[in-house]
Short mmCIF file of C-alpha atoms and ligand atoms in Angstrom, two decimals:
data_model
loop_
_atom_site.label_atom_id
_atom_site.label_comp_id
_atom_site.label_asym_id
_atom_site.label_seq_id
_atom_site.Cartn_x
_atom_site.Cartn_y
_atom_site.Cartn_z
CA MET X 1 0.00 0.00 0.00
CA THR X 2 1.25 3.44 -0.86
CA THR X 3 1.76 5.50 2.28
CA LEU X 4 1.50 9.24 2.40
CA THR X 5 3.09 11.08 5.25
CA LYS X 6 3.30 14.67 6.39
CA GLU X 7 6.16 17.05 5.89
CA GLU X 8 7.90 16.65 9.24
CA ASP X 9 8.06 12.85 9.19
CA SER X 10 11.52 11.33 9.20
CA PRO X 11 12.62 9.24 6.18
CA ALA X 12 11.28 5.71 5.99
CA PRO X 13 13.67 3.15 7.43
CA ALA X 14 15.46 0.87 4.98
CA GLY X 15 13.45 -2.19 4.10
CA SER X 16 10.08 -0.55 4.88
CA GLY X 17 9.01 -1.03 1.28
CA THR X 18 9.12 2.68 0.39
CA PHE X 19 10.66 3.08 -3.04
CA LEU X 20 10.19 6.80 -3.61
CA SER X 21 10.25 9.13 -0.65
CA VAL X 22 9.73 12.88 -1.08
CA ARG X 23 10.24 14.96 2.05
CA ASP X 24 9.59 18.65 2.53
CA LEU X 25 10.20 19.46 -1.13
CA TYR X 26 10.45 23.10 -2.19
CA VAL X 27 10.91 24.12 -5.82
CA HIS X 28 11.35 27.85 -6.39
CA PHE X 29 12.00 29.56 -9.73
CA SER X 30 13.77 32.89 -10.04
CA THR X 31 12.01 35.14 -12.53
CA GLU X 32 12.26 38.82 -13.44
CA ASP X 33 9.13 39.41 -11.37
CA GLY X 34 10.36 37.57 -8.29
CA ILE X 35 10.45 34.06 -6.83
CA VAL X 36 7.77 31.63 -8.04
CA LYS X 37 7.03 29.14 -5.27
CA ALA X 38 5.91 26.29 -7.52
CA VAL X 39 6.19 23.59 -4.83
CA ASP X 40 6.03 24.73 -1.26
CA GLY X 41 6.72 21.94 1.22
CA LEU X 42 5.49 18.61 -0.11
CA SER X 43 5.95 15.06 1.21
CA PHE X 44 4.79 11.65 0.08
CA ASP X 45 5.96 8.04 -0.15
CA LEU X 46 5.35 5.47 -2.83
CA GLU X 47 5.97 1.73 -2.81
CA ARG X 48 6.87 -0.57 -5.69
CA GLY X 49 3.90 -1.83 -7.65
CA GLN X 50 1.66 0.99 -6.38
CA THR X 51 0.17 4.00 -8.17
CA LEU X 52 -0.11 7.44 -6.66
CA GLY X 53 -2.44 9.86 -8.44
CA ILE X 54 -1.58 13.55 -8.12
CA VAL X 55 -4.45 15.83 -9.10
CA GLY X 56 -4.88 19.57 -9.24
CA GLU X 57 -5.43 22.45 -11.64
CA SER X 58 -2.70 23.84 -13.90
CA GLY X 59 -0.10 25.55 -11.76
CA SER X 60 -0.79 23.45 -8.67
CA GLY X 61 2.78 22.11 -8.72
CA LYS X 62 2.10 18.53 -9.77
CA SER X 63 4.20 18.53 -12.94
CA VAL X 64 6.96 20.61 -11.35
CA THR X 65 7.21 18.03 -8.56
CA ASN X 66 7.78 15.26 -11.02
CA LEU X 67 10.26 17.18 -13.15
CA SER X 68 12.21 17.66 -9.91
CA ILE X 69 12.22 13.91 -9.28
CA LEU X 70 13.59 13.41 -12.80
CA GLY X 71 16.13 16.22 -12.30
CA LEU X 72 14.90 18.08 -15.38
CA HIS X 73 14.88 21.64 -14.02
CA ASP X 74 17.37 24.25 -15.16
CA PRO X 75 19.69 24.74 -12.16
CA ARG X 76 20.46 28.29 -13.28
CA ASN X 77 17.04 29.56 -12.26
CA THR X 78 15.62 26.78 -10.08
CA GLU X 79 16.22 26.11 -6.43
CA VAL X 80 15.21 22.65 -5.27
CA SER X 81 15.43 21.82 -1.58
CA GLY X 82 14.22 18.99 0.60
CA GLU X 83 14.77 15.31 0.08
CA ILE X 84 13.95 13.00 -2.82
CA LEU X 85 15.03 9.44 -2.09
CA LEU X 86 14.74 6.90 -4.90
CA ASP X 87 15.40 3.43 -3.55
CA GLY X 88 17.46 5.10 -0.81
CA GLN X 89 19.48 7.26 -3.21
CA GLU X 90 19.28 11.03 -2.70
CA LEU X 91 18.37 12.83 -5.95
CA THR X 92 18.27 16.41 -4.70
CA GLY X 93 21.56 17.93 -5.76
CA ALA X 94 22.72 14.74 -7.54
CA ALA X 95 25.17 15.24 -10.42
CA GLU X 96 23.70 15.39 -13.93
CA ARG X 97 25.67 12.26 -14.87
CA THR X 98 23.97 10.35 -12.07
CA MET X 99 20.55 11.62 -13.12
CA GLU X 100 21.21 10.71 -16.75
CA LYS X 101 21.96 7.14 -15.73
CA LEU X 102 18.81 6.93 -13.65
CA ARG X 103 16.53 8.46 -16.29
CA GLY X 104 15.30 5.84 -18.68
CA ASN X 105 16.92 3.09 -16.64
CA LYS X 106 15.54 3.30 -13.10
CA MET X 107 12.88 5.94 -13.78
CA ALA X 108 11.08 7.05 -16.91
CA MET X 109 8.40 9.48 -17.96
CA ILE X 110 5.37 9.23 -20.21
CA PHE X 111 4.48 12.64 -21.60
CA GLN X 112 1.09 14.01 -22.54
CA ASP X 113 1.80 14.53 -26.21
CA ALA X 114 3.56 11.64 -27.91
CA LEU X 115 3.85 13.59 -31.15
CA THR X 116 6.19 16.12 -29.58
CA ALA X 117 7.95 13.58 -27.35
CA LEU X 118 8.84 11.29 -30.26
CA SER X 119 11.28 12.58 -32.85
CA PRO X 120 9.77 12.74 -36.37
CA TYR X 121 13.19 11.96 -37.89
CA TYR X 122 13.73 8.48 -36.47
CA THR X 123 11.70 5.30 -36.74
CA VAL X 124 9.60 4.28 -33.76
CA GLY X 125 11.71 1.14 -33.39
CA ARG X 126 14.95 3.08 -33.25
CA GLN X 127 13.57 5.41 -30.58
CA ILE X 128 12.60 2.43 -28.43
CA ALA X 129 15.83 0.53 -29.10
CA GLU X 130 18.31 3.38 -28.49
CA PRO X 131 17.76 3.83 -24.73
CA TYR X 132 17.86 0.05 -24.31
CA ARG X 133 21.17 -0.19 -26.17
CA LYS X 134 22.60 2.74 -24.22
CA HIS X 135 21.60 1.55 -20.75
CA MET X 136 21.98 -2.21 -21.26
CA GLY X 137 25.02 -2.21 -23.52
CA VAL X 138 23.49 -4.69 -25.97
CA SER X 139 24.02 -5.00 -29.75
CA LYS X 140 21.86 -3.19 -32.33
CA HIS X 141 20.23 -6.46 -33.27
CA GLU X 142 19.32 -7.30 -29.67
CA ALA X 143 17.96 -3.80 -29.13
CA ARG X 144 15.81 -4.07 -32.26
CA GLN X 145 14.46 -7.41 -31.06
CA ARG X 146 13.65 -5.77 -27.74
CA ALA X 147 11.84 -2.92 -29.55
CA ILE X 148 9.69 -5.48 -31.40
CA GLU X 149 9.00 -7.28 -28.12
CA MET X 150 7.93 -4.00 -26.47
CA LEU X 151 5.70 -3.02 -29.40
CA THR X 152 4.05 -6.44 -29.05
CA LYS X 153 3.55 -5.89 -25.32
CA VAL X 154 1.83 -2.55 -25.84
CA GLY X 155 -0.49 -4.02 -28.46
CA ILE X 156 0.85 -2.63 -31.74
CA PRO X 157 -0.33 -4.92 -34.57
CA ASN X 158 2.35 -6.34 -36.93
CA PRO X 159 5.20 -5.16 -34.70
CA LYS X 160 7.88 -6.67 -36.93
CA LEU X 161 6.72 -4.38 -39.73
CA ARG X 162 5.62 -1.36 -37.71
CA VAL X 163 8.99 -1.17 -35.92
CA ASP X 164 10.32 0.57 -39.03
CA ASP X 165 7.49 3.11 -39.23
CA TYR X 166 7.96 6.78 -38.38
CA PRO X 167 5.76 8.38 -35.69
CA HIS X 168 3.57 10.16 -38.26
CA GLN X 169 2.58 6.74 -39.65
CA PHE X 170 1.03 5.80 -36.28
CA SER X 171 -2.39 6.94 -35.01
CA GLY X 172 -2.54 9.06 -31.82
CA GLY X 173 -3.33 6.02 -29.66
CA MET X 174 -0.55 3.99 -31.26
CA ARG X 175 1.96 6.78 -30.70
CA GLN X 176 1.00 6.88 -27.03
CA ARG X 177 1.48 3.10 -26.86
CA ALA X 178 4.86 3.48 -28.57
CA MET X 179 5.89 6.09 -26.01
CA ILE X 180 4.86 3.73 -23.21
CA ALA X 181 6.98 1.04 -24.87
CA MET X 182 9.89 3.49 -24.98
CA SER X 183 9.43 4.38 -21.31
CA LEU X 184 9.27 0.77 -20.17
CA VAL X 185 11.97 -0.68 -22.41
CA CYS X 186 14.58 -0.70 -19.64
CA ASN X 187 12.08 -1.95 -17.07
CA PRO X 188 12.21 1.17 -14.86
CA ASP X 189 11.19 0.88 -11.23
CA LEU X 190 9.49 4.27 -11.31
CA LEU X 191 7.23 5.51 -14.08
CA ILE X 192 5.97 9.08 -14.09
CA ALA X 193 2.96 9.55 -16.33
CA ASP X 194 2.08 13.22 -16.86
CA GLU X 195 -1.46 13.53 -18.24
CA PRO X 196 -0.80 10.40 -20.36
CA THR X 197 -4.27 10.27 -21.88
CA THR X 198 -5.37 13.90 -22.12
CA ALA X 199 -4.81 14.13 -25.87
CA LEU X 200 -6.75 10.92 -26.60
CA ASP X 201 -10.43 10.18 -27.10
CA VAL X 202 -12.29 8.44 -24.30
CA THR X 203 -12.14 4.88 -25.71
CA VAL X 204 -8.41 5.02 -26.41
CA GLN X 205 -7.90 6.70 -23.02
CA ALA X 206 -9.46 3.69 -21.26
CA GLN X 207 -7.32 1.29 -23.32
CA ILE X 208 -4.13 3.15 -22.44
CA LEU X 209 -4.98 3.22 -18.72
CA ASP X 210 -5.74 -0.52 -18.81
CA LEU X 211 -2.45 -1.10 -20.61
CA LEU X 212 -0.56 0.86 -17.94
CA LYS X 213 -2.18 -1.24 -15.21
CA ASP X 214 -1.35 -4.51 -17.00
CA LEU X 215 2.25 -3.48 -17.59
CA GLN X 216 2.59 -2.35 -13.99
CA GLN X 217 1.58 -5.82 -12.86
CA GLU X 218 4.10 -7.38 -15.22
CA PHE X 219 6.99 -5.01 -14.49
CA GLY X 220 6.16 -4.19 -10.85
CA SER X 221 6.87 -0.49 -11.41
CA ALA X 222 5.75 2.25 -9.05
CA ILE X 223 3.70 4.84 -10.96
CA VAL X 224 3.09 8.50 -10.30
CA LEU X 225 0.06 9.49 -12.37
CA ILE X 226 -0.38 13.23 -12.80
CA THR X 227 -3.74 14.48 -14.00
CA HIS X 228 -6.27 17.25 -13.65
CA ASP X 229 -9.03 14.65 -14.13
CA LEU X 230 -10.26 12.75 -11.08
CA GLY X 231 -12.00 10.30 -13.43
CA VAL X 232 -8.60 9.13 -14.72
CA VAL X 233 -7.29 8.23 -11.26
CA ALA X 234 -10.54 6.61 -10.10
CA ASN X 235 -9.79 3.24 -11.66
CA THR X 236 -6.05 3.49 -11.95
CA ALA X 237 -4.47 4.81 -8.74
CA ASP X 238 -4.21 3.31 -5.26
CA ASP X 239 -3.73 6.58 -3.42
CA LEU X 240 -4.43 10.18 -4.19
CA LEU X 241 -2.74 13.47 -3.44
CA VAL X 242 -4.70 16.64 -4.18
CA MET X 243 -2.44 19.64 -4.77
CA TYR X 244 -3.25 23.33 -4.66
CA ALA X 245 -0.81 26.24 -4.96
CA GLY X 246 2.23 24.00 -4.60
CA ARG X 247 0.95 22.21 -1.49
CA ALA X 248 -0.83 18.96 -0.72
CA VAL X 249 -4.31 19.81 0.56
CA GLU X 250 -5.81 16.32 0.79
CA ARG X 251 -4.58 12.74 0.69
CA GLY X 252 -5.84 9.24 1.25
CA SER X 253 -6.71 6.13 -0.70
CA VAL X 254 -8.57 6.79 -3.95
CA GLN X 255 -11.72 5.22 -2.52
CA GLU X 256 -11.58 7.36 0.62
CA VAL X 257 -11.03 10.61 -1.23
CA LEU X 258 -13.61 9.99 -3.93
CA ARG X 259 -16.28 8.60 -1.60
CA ALA X 260 -15.90 11.15 1.18
CA PRO X 261 -13.69 14.07 0.10
CA GLN X 262 -12.83 16.44 2.95
CA HIS X 263 -11.31 19.55 1.41
CA PRO X 264 -13.41 22.33 -0.15
CA TYR X 265 -11.00 22.37 -3.12
CA THR X 266 -11.55 18.64 -3.73
CA TRP X 267 -15.31 19.27 -3.51
CA GLY X 268 -14.84 21.93 -6.18
CA LEU X 269 -12.84 19.60 -8.44
CA LEU X 270 -15.50 16.89 -8.15
CA GLY X 271 -18.31 19.40 -8.79
CA SER X 272 -16.64 20.61 -11.96
CA MET X 273 -16.43 17.09 -13.45
CA PRO X 274 -19.04 15.77 -15.88
CA ARG X 275 -20.87 12.68 -14.56
CA LEU X 276 -22.54 9.82 -16.39
CA SER X 277 -25.72 10.36 -14.36
CA SER X 278 -26.00 14.07 -15.15
CA ASP X 279 -28.29 15.56 -17.76
CA VAL X 280 -26.36 16.53 -20.91
CA ASN X 281 -27.82 20.02 -20.62
CA GLU X 282 -26.83 20.36 -16.96
CA ALA X 283 -24.16 23.04 -16.49
CA LEU X 284 -20.97 22.04 -14.68
CA THR X 285 -20.08 24.04 -11.58
CA PRO X 286 -16.64 25.58 -11.98
CA ILE X 287 -14.58 26.52 -8.94
CA PRO X 288 -15.04 30.29 -8.61
CA GLY X 289 -12.02 32.53 -9.13
CA THR X 290 -8.65 31.56 -10.53
CA PRO X 291 -5.64 29.71 -9.12
CA PRO X 292 -3.42 32.09 -7.11
CA SER X 293 -0.24 33.70 -8.32
CA LEU X 294 2.68 31.67 -7.05
CA LEU X 295 4.76 34.86 -7.00
CA ALA X 296 2.67 36.06 -4.07
CA PRO X 297 0.56 33.15 -2.78
CA PRO X 298 -2.28 34.08 -0.41
CA SER X 299 -1.48 34.08 3.30
CA GLY X 300 -3.00 31.42 5.56
CA CYS X 301 -4.93 28.80 3.63
CA PRO X 302 -3.99 29.34 -0.03
CA PHE X 303 -7.55 28.40 -1.07
CA HIS X 304 -9.25 31.01 1.12
CA PRO X 305 -9.92 33.61 -1.63
CA ARG X 306 -11.98 30.99 -3.52
CA CYS X 307 -13.49 29.05 -0.63
CA ALA X 308 -17.22 29.21 0.08
CA PHE X 309 -16.84 27.82 3.62
CA VAL X 310 -14.54 30.37 5.25
CA ALA X 311 -17.44 31.67 7.36
CA ASP X 312 -18.05 28.20 8.85
CA VAL X 313 -14.66 28.16 10.57
CA ASP X 314 -14.70 29.13 14.25
CA GLY X 315 -11.91 30.79 16.24
CA VAL X 316 -9.19 30.70 13.57
CA SER X 317 -8.63 32.89 10.55
CA CYS X 318 -8.41 31.09 7.22
CA SER X 319 -6.65 34.12 5.75
CA ASP X 320 -3.98 34.23 8.48
CA THR X 321 -3.32 30.69 9.62
CA ARG X 322 -2.07 27.96 7.34
CA PRO X 323 -3.91 24.70 8.03
CA ALA X 324 -1.69 21.65 8.48
CA LEU X 325 -2.17 18.39 6.64
CA PRO X 326 -2.67 15.65 9.24
CA ASP X 327 -0.95 12.27 9.20
CA GLY X 328 -2.36 9.66 6.84
CA ARG X 329 -5.87 10.28 5.56
CA GLY X 330 -6.94 13.90 5.89
CA ALA X 331 -7.23 17.43 4.52
CA ALA X 332 -5.46 20.71 5.26
CA CYS X 333 -8.52 22.69 6.33
CA HIS X 334 -9.61 24.45 9.54
CA LEU X 335 -13.13 23.02 9.40
CA THR X 336 -13.71 20.39 12.08
CA ALA X 337 -14.23 16.75 11.08
CA GLU X 338 -17.94 17.11 11.96
CA GLN X 339 -18.30 20.27 9.88
CA LYS X 340 -16.62 18.64 6.87
CA GLN X 341 -18.91 15.63 7.21
CA THR X 342 -22.07 17.73 7.56
CA ILE X 343 -21.23 20.06 4.68
CA PHE X 344 -20.32 17.14 2.44
CA VAL X 345 -23.46 15.14 3.20
CA GLU X 346 -25.92 18.04 3.17
CA GLN X 347 -24.52 20.38 0.51
CA ILE X 348 -21.94 18.68 -1.69
CA LYS X 349 -23.08 15.09 -2.11
CA PRO X 350 -26.59 15.97 -3.40
CA ARG X 351 -24.96 18.11 -6.10
CA LEU X 352 -22.58 15.32 -7.10
CA GLY X 353 -25.43 12.83 -7.45
FE1 SF4 Y 1 -11.75 26.93 3.15
FE2 SF4 Y 1 -10.75 27.78 5.46
FE3 SF4 Y 1 -10.76 25.17 4.88
FE4 SF4 Y 1 -9.12 26.82 3.58
S1 SF4 Y 1 -9.05 26.36 5.76
S2 SF4 Y 1 -10.35 25.25 2.67
S3 SF4 Y 1 -10.37 28.65 3.43
S4 SF4 Y 1 -12.54 26.49 5.18
#
């Protein structure tokens, strides 16, 4: 089971099963306008064979977090602090040579848009074979055989022929499958999938998510699945982290969060999602306002300028005091457990249907 822990927890002891451990991560960018606090104190753990969904709007810090794990930020304008332990190895501040070895070998990424991630100048087979040859030190022939094997695994028909196709000769769904093949070719222990199905239609999206689950079972990889769509994580992830303004605001198992969400922001995300049971003419309810500027995030609870429940909080100011995220299952919100339960049951759940 994936475990999620709060910022001040100490690192997991060796042998506890934690494969990826992120502790008190801060990612700040220097810009002409000031410091952008893209990730502002984030912690979570992930075990092998488990999937953690990270959801939130654009600018919530989910993609930045994962680029930090992969070491893909420009060190000239990015300050990363905290701890990122991959199988016990510290990645924060690791040399680029070390990160290069780890990328593609021990950890890999599936991007949203396969068309831009795959080079138009090389065949699909070559793009799958090259990282395998580089990391495994095998011959060209062996790497080509491996590319054909991977194309077979991801369900590309006639893989022995299609291995010599260029990306533009594949459909959108096939390109995404090819990129998954490329990501998994070295059997990485950690797979980071950033909006892997956003560019695809719903049927292909379901096929790709099923494929990821099947391959995870076969390869035993840990997966971080980044999405703005709670529907995508519902059937794919084990645990869920909801991010807002660079911070985790709610966490728990997927079932817990989707059945009984506790944070007003999560309520807003769920309310803005289309549902099968809703009338096609029924308007969705967007979260009012816009995500905050990360150059000058709001004081206290970062969600307070958009939150409809500020007035329900007694004795503490949402605009002054930052709510803490409790251990394990919970939400960073000043509402009491009873208030969250009452508001959810009486006001939110009827709207969600
Ligand atoms: Fe809303 Fe206050 Fe809870 Fe923040 S702490 S989500 S502003 S009720």
